Amino acid sequence: MSQQYYLLRNREVPDIDQMPVYLAHGGYQALRKALNDFKPEELVDMVKKSGLRGRGGAGFPTGMKWGFLPNDGRKRYLVVNSDEAEPGTFKDREIIEHNPHQLIEGIIISSYATKAREAFIYCRGEFLFGSEQLNRAVREAYEQGFLGENILGTGFSLDLNVYRGAGAYICGEESALLESLEGKRGNPRLKPPFPAIAGLYGGPTVINNVETIANVPVIVSKGADWYTSMGTAKSPGLKIFSVSGRVQRPGNYEIPLATPLSTLINDYAGGMLPGRQLKAVIPGGSSVPLLTPDKVDTPLDYESILQAGSMLGSGGCIVLDDHVCIVGATARLVRFYREESCGKCTPCREGTYWMTDILERLEHGLGTLEDLDTLADVADNIGGKCFCPLGDASLGVLVSALQHFHEEFVAHVEQHACPMGERLYDTVNN
Amino acid sequence: MIRLTIDEQEVSVPEGTMIVDAAAKVGIDVPIYCYHQALGPLGACRMCLVEVEKMPKLVTGCTTAVSEGMVVHTKGPRVEKGRQGVLEFLLINHPLDCPVCDKGGECYLQDYAFEYGPSKGRFQEPKIQKVKDGPINEFVLIDQERCVLCQRCVRFMSEYVGEGQLLLEGRGVETVVTTVDHEPAQSHFTGNVIDLCPVGALLSAPYNHKGRPWNIDRQTTICPQCPVGCPSKMTTRESHIIRMEGRPVPNRDWGWLCDRGRFGYDFGYHPLRILDSTVQGQSVSSAQAMRDTAQWMKETIRDHGFGSIGFVMGGHFTSEEAYWIKNFAQDVAHTSELATIRNVPGYLPITLNGTFEDLEKTDMTVFVGVDPYEAVPVVHLKLRDRLRHFPHLKVVGVGPRKLTVDTLPGTDYIVPSEDEAAFFAQALLLAAGEDPTAEMLAQKVKDYPLPIDSTTLKSLGESLLKAEHLTLLWDGENPQMEQIFKALAQLREAPTAVLPTFGPVNWRGYEKAGIPVRYEELRRLLTKAKNGDIRMLVLWGSDLMREFPDRVLAQEALAAVDYVVSAQIRPPLDMPYVDALLPVAAWGEVEGSYVNMEARVAIAAAGVQPPGQCRPTKSYMAGWARLFQQAFKVEEEWDLFADTEGDLIPRHGNGGDEMMPQAVERPQLPEDPGQWKVIRGDLVWENGIPSEILEPRFTPFVGRIHPLEAEALNIGPEGGYVDIETAAGTVSLDVRADSSIPERTLWVPRSSHYDWNVLLNEVRQIKRREEVRSL
Amino acid sequence: MKPEWNQWAQEAKQQFPEANSSLLPLLYRIQHAEGWLSDETIRDVASLLGLTTQYVESVASFYSLFYRQKVGRNVVHVCVGLSCALAGSDSVMEHLEHKLGIREGQTTADGEYTLLEAECLAACDLAPVIQRNLRFVGHVDPENVGRVLSDDGKEVNS
Ligand SMILES: Cc1cc2nc3c(=O)[nH]c(=O)nc-3n(C[C@H](O)[C@H](O)[C@H](O)COP(=O)(O)O)c2cc1C
Ligand code: SF4
Ligand code: FES
């Protein structure tokens, strides 16, 4: 497929992670434009008008989020969430590793718009190369006068720090992220107060995803109207989808929202592996319900996907084919939440442990039909009762799998074994 | 006030109240584990789920503040299902070993499991294995498998106490509560986590497996170990006290105890406990001892007339016991020579006596000579609580060493005890300018040299005058401070409250009972004894040689009288002079009232029988009276609570005169400033009440010197022994380095097993002692 | 405590002046130099930053990239996320275990390798993927895991 790139510009411009290359390809022009031609409020309006929604998972309108900051003279912070750890999602990594300057340009513009004077990138600890790239790019930006005091002579000043997490998925949750950034255990905070009111160091704080912020320079240079010309009225613009699993060409694809899921899988990602049929797809990262093949033509926008019974989430698309055991796949995902539960609240801590145990037992043919009821009930006891959304996130795939693939669960019980074989990989390649 | 409806009941509560607290107000019990009002909301356990109309999900009642018109349901199928679910989660990794668990029968998990729990376990997988019966320290055990990770203990220790000795280690389902480097926790407050733990994860090591809910008794009482007199509960079994727990008093006290009070309850059956009567070195029957001592009294009165017997109260007796002694002395022994043992000379008029409520409101607290952490630990906690709510709390230490600590930081002014009053007088004079009271107060000490510059003094004086709610804690070491307190009360319009931290713990009770408590009274009484005007001493719990600062006078008095009768729970230092040693019932063995440092009256229960021949004070008085063939009614009506002010001793003193300050006397300048200085302080661990349980925590090295001094003496961090040459001879002592002690200064605890009152004498030299003293 | 730690602590404090933000960066730096974080190191870090040992211990134990146990000179993380599992990461793990003669979570006797599981490493396009000392190696062939253990293993980021 021919592709136009606005976010993954590294795909067409080699070495765009280097400052001179980035500059030569129009880099930091949006920043000049933003600082010289717009007042902060105007930029907030522009982002509001663009309809840009958070790409970290929740899809909250970014401009509106920026508008929540109280005008009380306290020091404001902008924090970029680069903790990307939602299974199946790997878009932010590509940006920070290969197109970091676009992110930095976006951060400077966004800070100017939100009147933040200090910004942080919270970078997932495992992204060693990514954090090195960010650190280098930040240094280059300081050297060019895009960061620091009196940026481009406009009087606007900004400091940007790269902060490395240390291995904890929960730190992607915004309040846990702030705790971690303050040097604490990454336990989520009680809300309210929300970060906009009392965030980092108690100050008003905007937290946005890497991709969200990387959109900002594009919007500034091309205009809100251009942005809304793509996608739908409620889900305008571009989005990167990370496709993985049983497809020919796993990878990131930057496409307009509302592109059908089937186009993403079949045209961009090259379709299923030879001879394989689509069995299910998890369209928005491991936290969202899976969709069955009948939903494969659903347009990839927030509303349509919701309508179809799932969520757009982070855009991490995991494609499962007919050789994949649903029980095994579900067990694997739920196990992830067990490993990553912070342990603060009871339902998430104990519930994910329990569900993992049942699922692994089922997968190995040691389950009973009663277990299926228990599983559903445990899920119900977790749902809506946890301190933060992680507990609920552990249920998305499980609950939908129990619903759509009940037979397969029952088959595991009745055959006292996984009908597809003991291990995921072996099964899919047999 | 916010109005809302909970389960059809209307309730009004202040803004910011959490739903669970609002519910409690109308008697609706919402189950909780992680929430504790003193610690604030956390929202971790999810047990307190309630339904709020117009909210899509169940919410946690402990983290959701009330709002106007809110409609809350704490019952109903949704709520019940939610709670059942949470409870089941808590149980899946719980060992369910209730039959062998100390908390069995007193456990929230058990209680709620009974109420909400699943009828049968659905969990079939192996439970996570963690540490069982691991130590937090000598007194507290942890069973990590029973832990529900409510974090109460960790938050209490780090946020509330401010001594981070417990921590959450790991993440997720593997998270455990443990200690730093898995080493024993050292704080004075660790035992509180046992009370705080809603399940059987944190247990009392000395109580472990000693009792079960059905074979124990629990009684409401107070702790007798220091002048705080913390509300507590006493657990007894087969005439042994086997546990102390904190007892929250609504709107007044969270129910914290210090480890000294919580675990030091075993003096009743300590090997040192005096169980037999001894007369002239011979063990005799109780009746014989009564007859002999009564005979001595009769003889003394016959030969030397009325007023020839002196009674000195001490120890840990109830106010009622003091009252009977006074009556016996006056009516039967025909003497008004009564005094109370004192180890410091200060006295506080009741009018100035503050309460703990003052600590909840204070914006400035001054420690005069006392570090509350050491002397009255729970007062330190109360101040921590205040600091958490009021971070601007100003803390000031004035005394011969640094008195503030990291967890209650403040400014210290190091002045010798004898200069404390002069210091305050000058500060007030500088701040109050022409004020006649300040002028009068300072007239004799205006130009007395102090090691603090006048700008600093002035600004301190200004703070003292400006504070909106001034509280002072006072060790009573410098009696002139009484004038300062009176002056402060006159100079200030806003509240001024003084809390005396000195003992004996129930001195106010003795005072209320009619026994003089001023130091001069005792000195006068002892001088009379020394001079032969008093010929017999009855020491009721007092141990003159151990407690009275003027050891020489004490010794002379004891040597001069014909008879010394001493009623004790442990061997007194006076022993060489004691003619009859009487075993007497102690706290926990008799019911009666105590008056604490707030001048608040509280009842201590009798939970156990006195051991051996120990008899209550009452039996001694009645028995003696019988031998005198006199009627003596111990049941006589006397009600401490008869006053109108509830359980507080009324604050009106004996008229205006008592409140008029007098000029502060000029201290004597030390002869040789280069000489070693000996200073003293109260340490609740060294209050002399024996305890085997606490043995491992009694620090062997109690004397303290400056770290540089320790280094010069080649004393390492673990402490060492020194010989101290004084004018009166050489004393040996175990000391360690302490950076709160100034140089050339030796700190010793009062009333310990050390000869602290001998060390008063001019110290000439301190030398490292090479051989280890065998104890 | 190594003499340079103090310098590092000052630098970390300068970079993140507020709250305790300098803690994680300092732990990283010291762990990088020492290989792991011993109880003693934790105590030193606490004193360098004016924090309590309890606090630092608790924080360090929360994060999986802080090693409270000695690890090998090479830490190999095998991603066990779903996308990698679908591409054979379980076999990768097994082959590595076999090759190194250790189980997951263990360190070879010569202190050369530690083998650990990683949750989804956000590189599913390269599944199955591993990290060696946090450097990605993608498309690992289970039958031929040897290459990921040496420096010749292709670094996928460059
Ligand atoms: C358990 C959990 C993990 C999350 N992980 C991430 C993440 O890795 N990256 C991210 O950008 N947002 C993540 N989020 C969402 C953030 O909390 C937050 O909504 C987001 O960073 C806001 O940015 P946006 O509005 O630009 O999407 C996570 C949320 C939860 C509950
Ligand atoms: S749901 Fe609870 S245990 Fe899970 S991550 Fe959130 S707060 Fe932690
Ligand atoms: S008491 Fe409310 S969540 Fe624990």
Short mmCIF file of N, CA and C in Angstrom, two decimals, chain C residues 18-86:
data_model
loop_
_atom_site.label_atom_id
_atom_site.label_comp_id
_atom_site.label_asym_id
_atom_site.label_seq_id
_atom_site.Cartn_x
_atom_site.Cartn_y
_atom_site.Cartn_z
N GLU C 18 12.94 18.33 42.50
CA GLU C 18 11.79 18.22 43.38
C GLU C 18 11.58 16.81 43.90
N ALA C 19 10.85 16.77 45.03
CA ALA C 19 10.48 15.51 45.66
C ALA C 19 11.66 14.55 45.64
N ASN C 20 11.39 13.29 45.35
CA ASN C 20 12.46 12.30 45.39
C ASN C 20 12.79 11.82 44.00
N SER C 21 12.49 12.66 43.02
CA SER C 21 12.63 12.23 41.64
C SER C 21 14.02 11.74 41.28
N SER C 22 15.00 12.14 42.04
CA SER C 22 16.36 11.71 41.69
C SER C 22 16.64 10.26 42.07
N LEU C 23 15.70 9.65 42.78
CA LEU C 23 15.98 8.29 43.28
C LEU C 23 16.15 7.27 42.16
N LEU C 24 15.17 7.18 41.27
CA LEU C 24 15.28 6.16 40.23
C LEU C 24 16.52 6.37 39.36
N PRO C 25 16.77 7.60 38.90
CA PRO C 25 17.98 7.80 38.09
C PRO C 25 19.26 7.38 38.83
N LEU C 26 19.32 7.68 40.11
CA LEU C 26 20.53 7.32 40.84
C LEU C 26 20.66 5.80 41.00
N LEU C 27 19.53 5.16 41.30
CA LEU C 27 19.56 3.70 41.42
C LEU C 27 20.04 3.07 40.11
N TYR C 28 19.52 3.60 39.01
CA TYR C 28 19.94 3.09 37.70
C TYR C 28 21.44 3.23 37.51
N ARG C 29 21.92 4.40 37.82
CA ARG C 29 23.32 4.68 37.54
C ARG C 29 24.22 3.76 38.36
N ILE C 30 23.84 3.63 39.64
CA ILE C 30 24.67 2.79 40.51
C ILE C 30 24.53 1.32 40.11
N GLN C 31 23.31 0.92 39.76
CA GLN C 31 23.14 -0.47 39.35
C GLN C 31 23.94 -0.75 38.07
N HIS C 32 23.98 0.21 37.21
CA HIS C 32 24.74 0.04 35.98
C HIS C 32 26.20 -0.23 36.30
N ALA C 33 26.71 0.49 37.30
CA ALA C 33 28.11 0.32 37.66
C ALA C 33 28.35 -0.96 38.46
N GLU C 34 27.41 -1.28 39.35
CA GLU C 34 27.64 -2.39 40.29
C GLU C 34 27.04 -3.70 39.81
N GLY C 35 26.10 -3.61 38.88
CA GLY C 35 25.44 -4.82 38.42
C GLY C 35 24.13 -5.10 39.14
N TRP C 36 24.08 -4.76 40.42
CA TRP C 36 22.85 -4.99 41.17
C TRP C 36 22.81 -4.06 42.38
N LEU C 37 21.73 -4.16 43.16
CA LEU C 37 21.56 -3.26 44.31
C LEU C 37 21.54 -4.08 45.60
N SER C 38 22.63 -4.08 46.30
CA SER C 38 22.69 -4.82 47.56
C SER C 38 22.02 -4.01 48.67
N ASP C 39 21.78 -4.66 49.80
CA ASP C 39 21.22 -3.93 50.95
C ASP C 39 22.09 -2.74 51.31
N GLU C 40 23.38 -2.95 51.20
CA GLU C 40 24.30 -1.87 51.56
C GLU C 40 24.17 -0.71 50.58
N THR C 41 24.08 -1.05 49.30
CA THR C 41 23.90 0.00 48.30
C THR C 41 22.62 0.79 48.57
N ILE C 42 21.57 0.05 48.91
CA ILE C 42 20.29 0.71 49.19
C ILE C 42 20.47 1.70 50.35
N ARG C 43 21.18 1.26 51.36
CA ARG C 43 21.42 2.15 52.51
C ARG C 43 22.21 3.38 52.09
N ASP C 44 23.22 3.14 51.27
CA ASP C 44 24.04 4.27 50.81
C ASP C 44 23.21 5.26 50.00
N VAL C 45 22.40 4.72 49.10
CA VAL C 45 21.58 5.60 48.27
C VAL C 45 20.65 6.42 49.16
N ALA C 46 20.07 5.75 50.14
CA ALA C 46 19.17 6.46 51.05
C ALA C 46 19.90 7.61 51.71
N SER C 47 21.10 7.35 52.19
CA SER C 47 21.78 8.43 52.91
C SER C 47 22.23 9.51 51.94
N LEU C 48 22.59 9.13 50.73
CA LEU C 48 23.00 10.15 49.75
C LEU C 48 21.86 11.11 49.43
N LEU C 49 20.64 10.58 49.41
CA LEU C 49 19.51 11.43 49.02
C LEU C 49 18.71 11.90 50.22
N GLY C 50 19.16 11.55 51.42
CA GLY C 50 18.43 11.98 52.60
C GLY C 50 17.07 11.31 52.73
N LEU C 51 17.00 10.06 52.26
CA LEU C 51 15.75 9.31 52.37
C LEU C 51 15.95 8.19 53.39
N THR C 52 14.85 7.55 53.80
CA THR C 52 15.04 6.43 54.71
C THR C 52 15.31 5.16 53.89
N THR C 53 16.02 4.25 54.52
CA THR C 53 16.32 2.98 53.88
C THR C 53 15.03 2.26 53.55
N GLN C 54 14.10 2.34 54.46
CA GLN C 54 12.80 1.69 54.28
C GLN C 54 12.17 2.14 52.97
N TYR C 55 12.21 3.43 52.76
CA TYR C 55 11.59 4.00 51.57
C TYR C 55 12.29 3.50 50.31
N VAL C 56 13.59 3.57 50.31
CA VAL C 56 14.33 3.18 49.11
C VAL C 56 14.16 1.69 48.84
N GLU C 57 14.19 0.91 49.90
CA GLU C 57 14.01 -0.53 49.74
C GLU C 57 12.66 -0.84 49.12
N SER C 58 11.64 -0.18 49.63
CA SER C 58 10.29 -0.45 49.16
C SER C 58 10.14 -0.03 47.70
N VAL C 59 10.69 1.12 47.36
CA VAL C 59 10.59 1.59 45.98
C VAL C 59 11.34 0.64 45.05
N ALA C 60 12.56 0.30 45.41
CA ALA C 60 13.37 -0.54 44.54
C ALA C 60 12.70 -1.89 44.30
N SER C 61 12.04 -2.40 45.34
CA SER C 61 11.44 -3.73 45.21
C SER C 61 10.21 -3.73 44.31
N PHE C 62 9.69 -2.55 44.03
CA PHE C 62 8.48 -2.45 43.21
C PHE C 62 8.79 -2.67 41.72
N TYR C 63 9.98 -2.27 41.32
CA TYR C 63 10.28 -2.23 39.89
C TYR C 63 11.11 -3.43 39.46
N SER C 64 10.67 -4.06 38.36
CA SER C 64 11.34 -5.30 37.98
C SER C 64 12.72 -5.08 37.39
N LEU C 65 13.05 -3.87 36.99
CA LEU C 65 14.38 -3.66 36.42
C LEU C 65 15.44 -3.32 37.47
N PHE C 66 15.01 -3.21 38.72
CA PHE C 66 16.02 -3.06 39.76
C PHE C 66 16.29 -4.43 40.35
N TYR C 67 17.53 -4.82 40.30
CA TYR C 67 17.89 -6.17 40.73
C TYR C 67 18.35 -6.16 42.18
N ARG C 68 17.56 -6.80 43.03
CA ARG C 68 17.95 -6.86 44.45
C ARG C 68 18.77 -8.11 44.75
N GLN C 69 18.95 -8.91 43.70
CA GLN C 69 19.80 -10.08 43.82
C GLN C 69 20.89 -9.95 42.77
N LYS C 70 22.01 -10.53 43.05
CA LYS C 70 23.10 -10.47 42.08
C LYS C 70 22.65 -11.07 40.75
N VAL C 71 22.97 -10.41 39.66
CA VAL C 71 22.64 -10.97 38.35
C VAL C 71 23.92 -11.15 37.54
N GLY C 72 23.80 -11.87 36.43
CA GLY C 72 24.95 -12.10 35.58
C GLY C 72 25.37 -10.84 34.84
N ARG C 73 26.54 -10.93 34.22
CA ARG C 73 26.99 -9.77 33.44
C ARG C 73 26.04 -9.50 32.28
N ASN C 74 25.41 -10.54 31.79
CA ASN C 74 24.40 -10.37 30.75
C ASN C 74 23.04 -10.78 31.29
N VAL C 75 22.12 -9.85 31.28
CA VAL C 75 20.77 -10.20 31.68
C VAL C 75 19.95 -10.38 30.41
N VAL C 76 19.43 -11.57 30.24
CA VAL C 76 18.65 -11.85 29.05
C VAL C 76 17.17 -11.91 29.42
N HIS C 77 16.40 -11.02 28.85
CA HIS C 77 14.96 -11.01 29.06
C HIS C 77 14.28 -11.62 27.85
N VAL C 78 13.49 -12.63 28.07
CA VAL C 78 12.72 -13.21 26.97
C VAL C 78 11.29 -12.71 27.09
N CYS C 79 10.79 -12.08 26.04
CA CYS C 79 9.42 -11.58 26.11
C CYS C 79 8.45 -12.75 26.07
N VAL C 80 7.54 -12.79 27.02
CA VAL C 80 6.56 -13.88 27.05
C VAL C 80 5.16 -13.35 26.75
N GLY C 81 5.09 -12.14 26.20
CA GLY C 81 3.80 -11.56 25.85
C GLY C 81 3.08 -12.39 24.80
N LEU C 82 1.81 -12.10 24.59
CA LEU C 82 1.01 -12.93 23.68
C LEU C 82 1.58 -12.95 22.26
N SER C 83 1.91 -11.79 21.73
CA SER C 83 2.36 -11.76 20.34
C SER C 83 3.65 -12.55 20.18
N CYS C 84 4.52 -12.43 21.15
CA CYS C 84 5.76 -13.20 21.09
C CYS C 84 5.48 -14.69 21.29
N ALA C 85 4.55 -14.98 22.18
CA ALA C 85 4.21 -16.39 22.41
C ALA C 85 3.70 -17.00 21.12
N LEU C 86 2.91 -16.24 20.38
CA LEU C 86 2.37 -16.74 19.12
C LEU C 86 3.48 -16.96 18.10
#
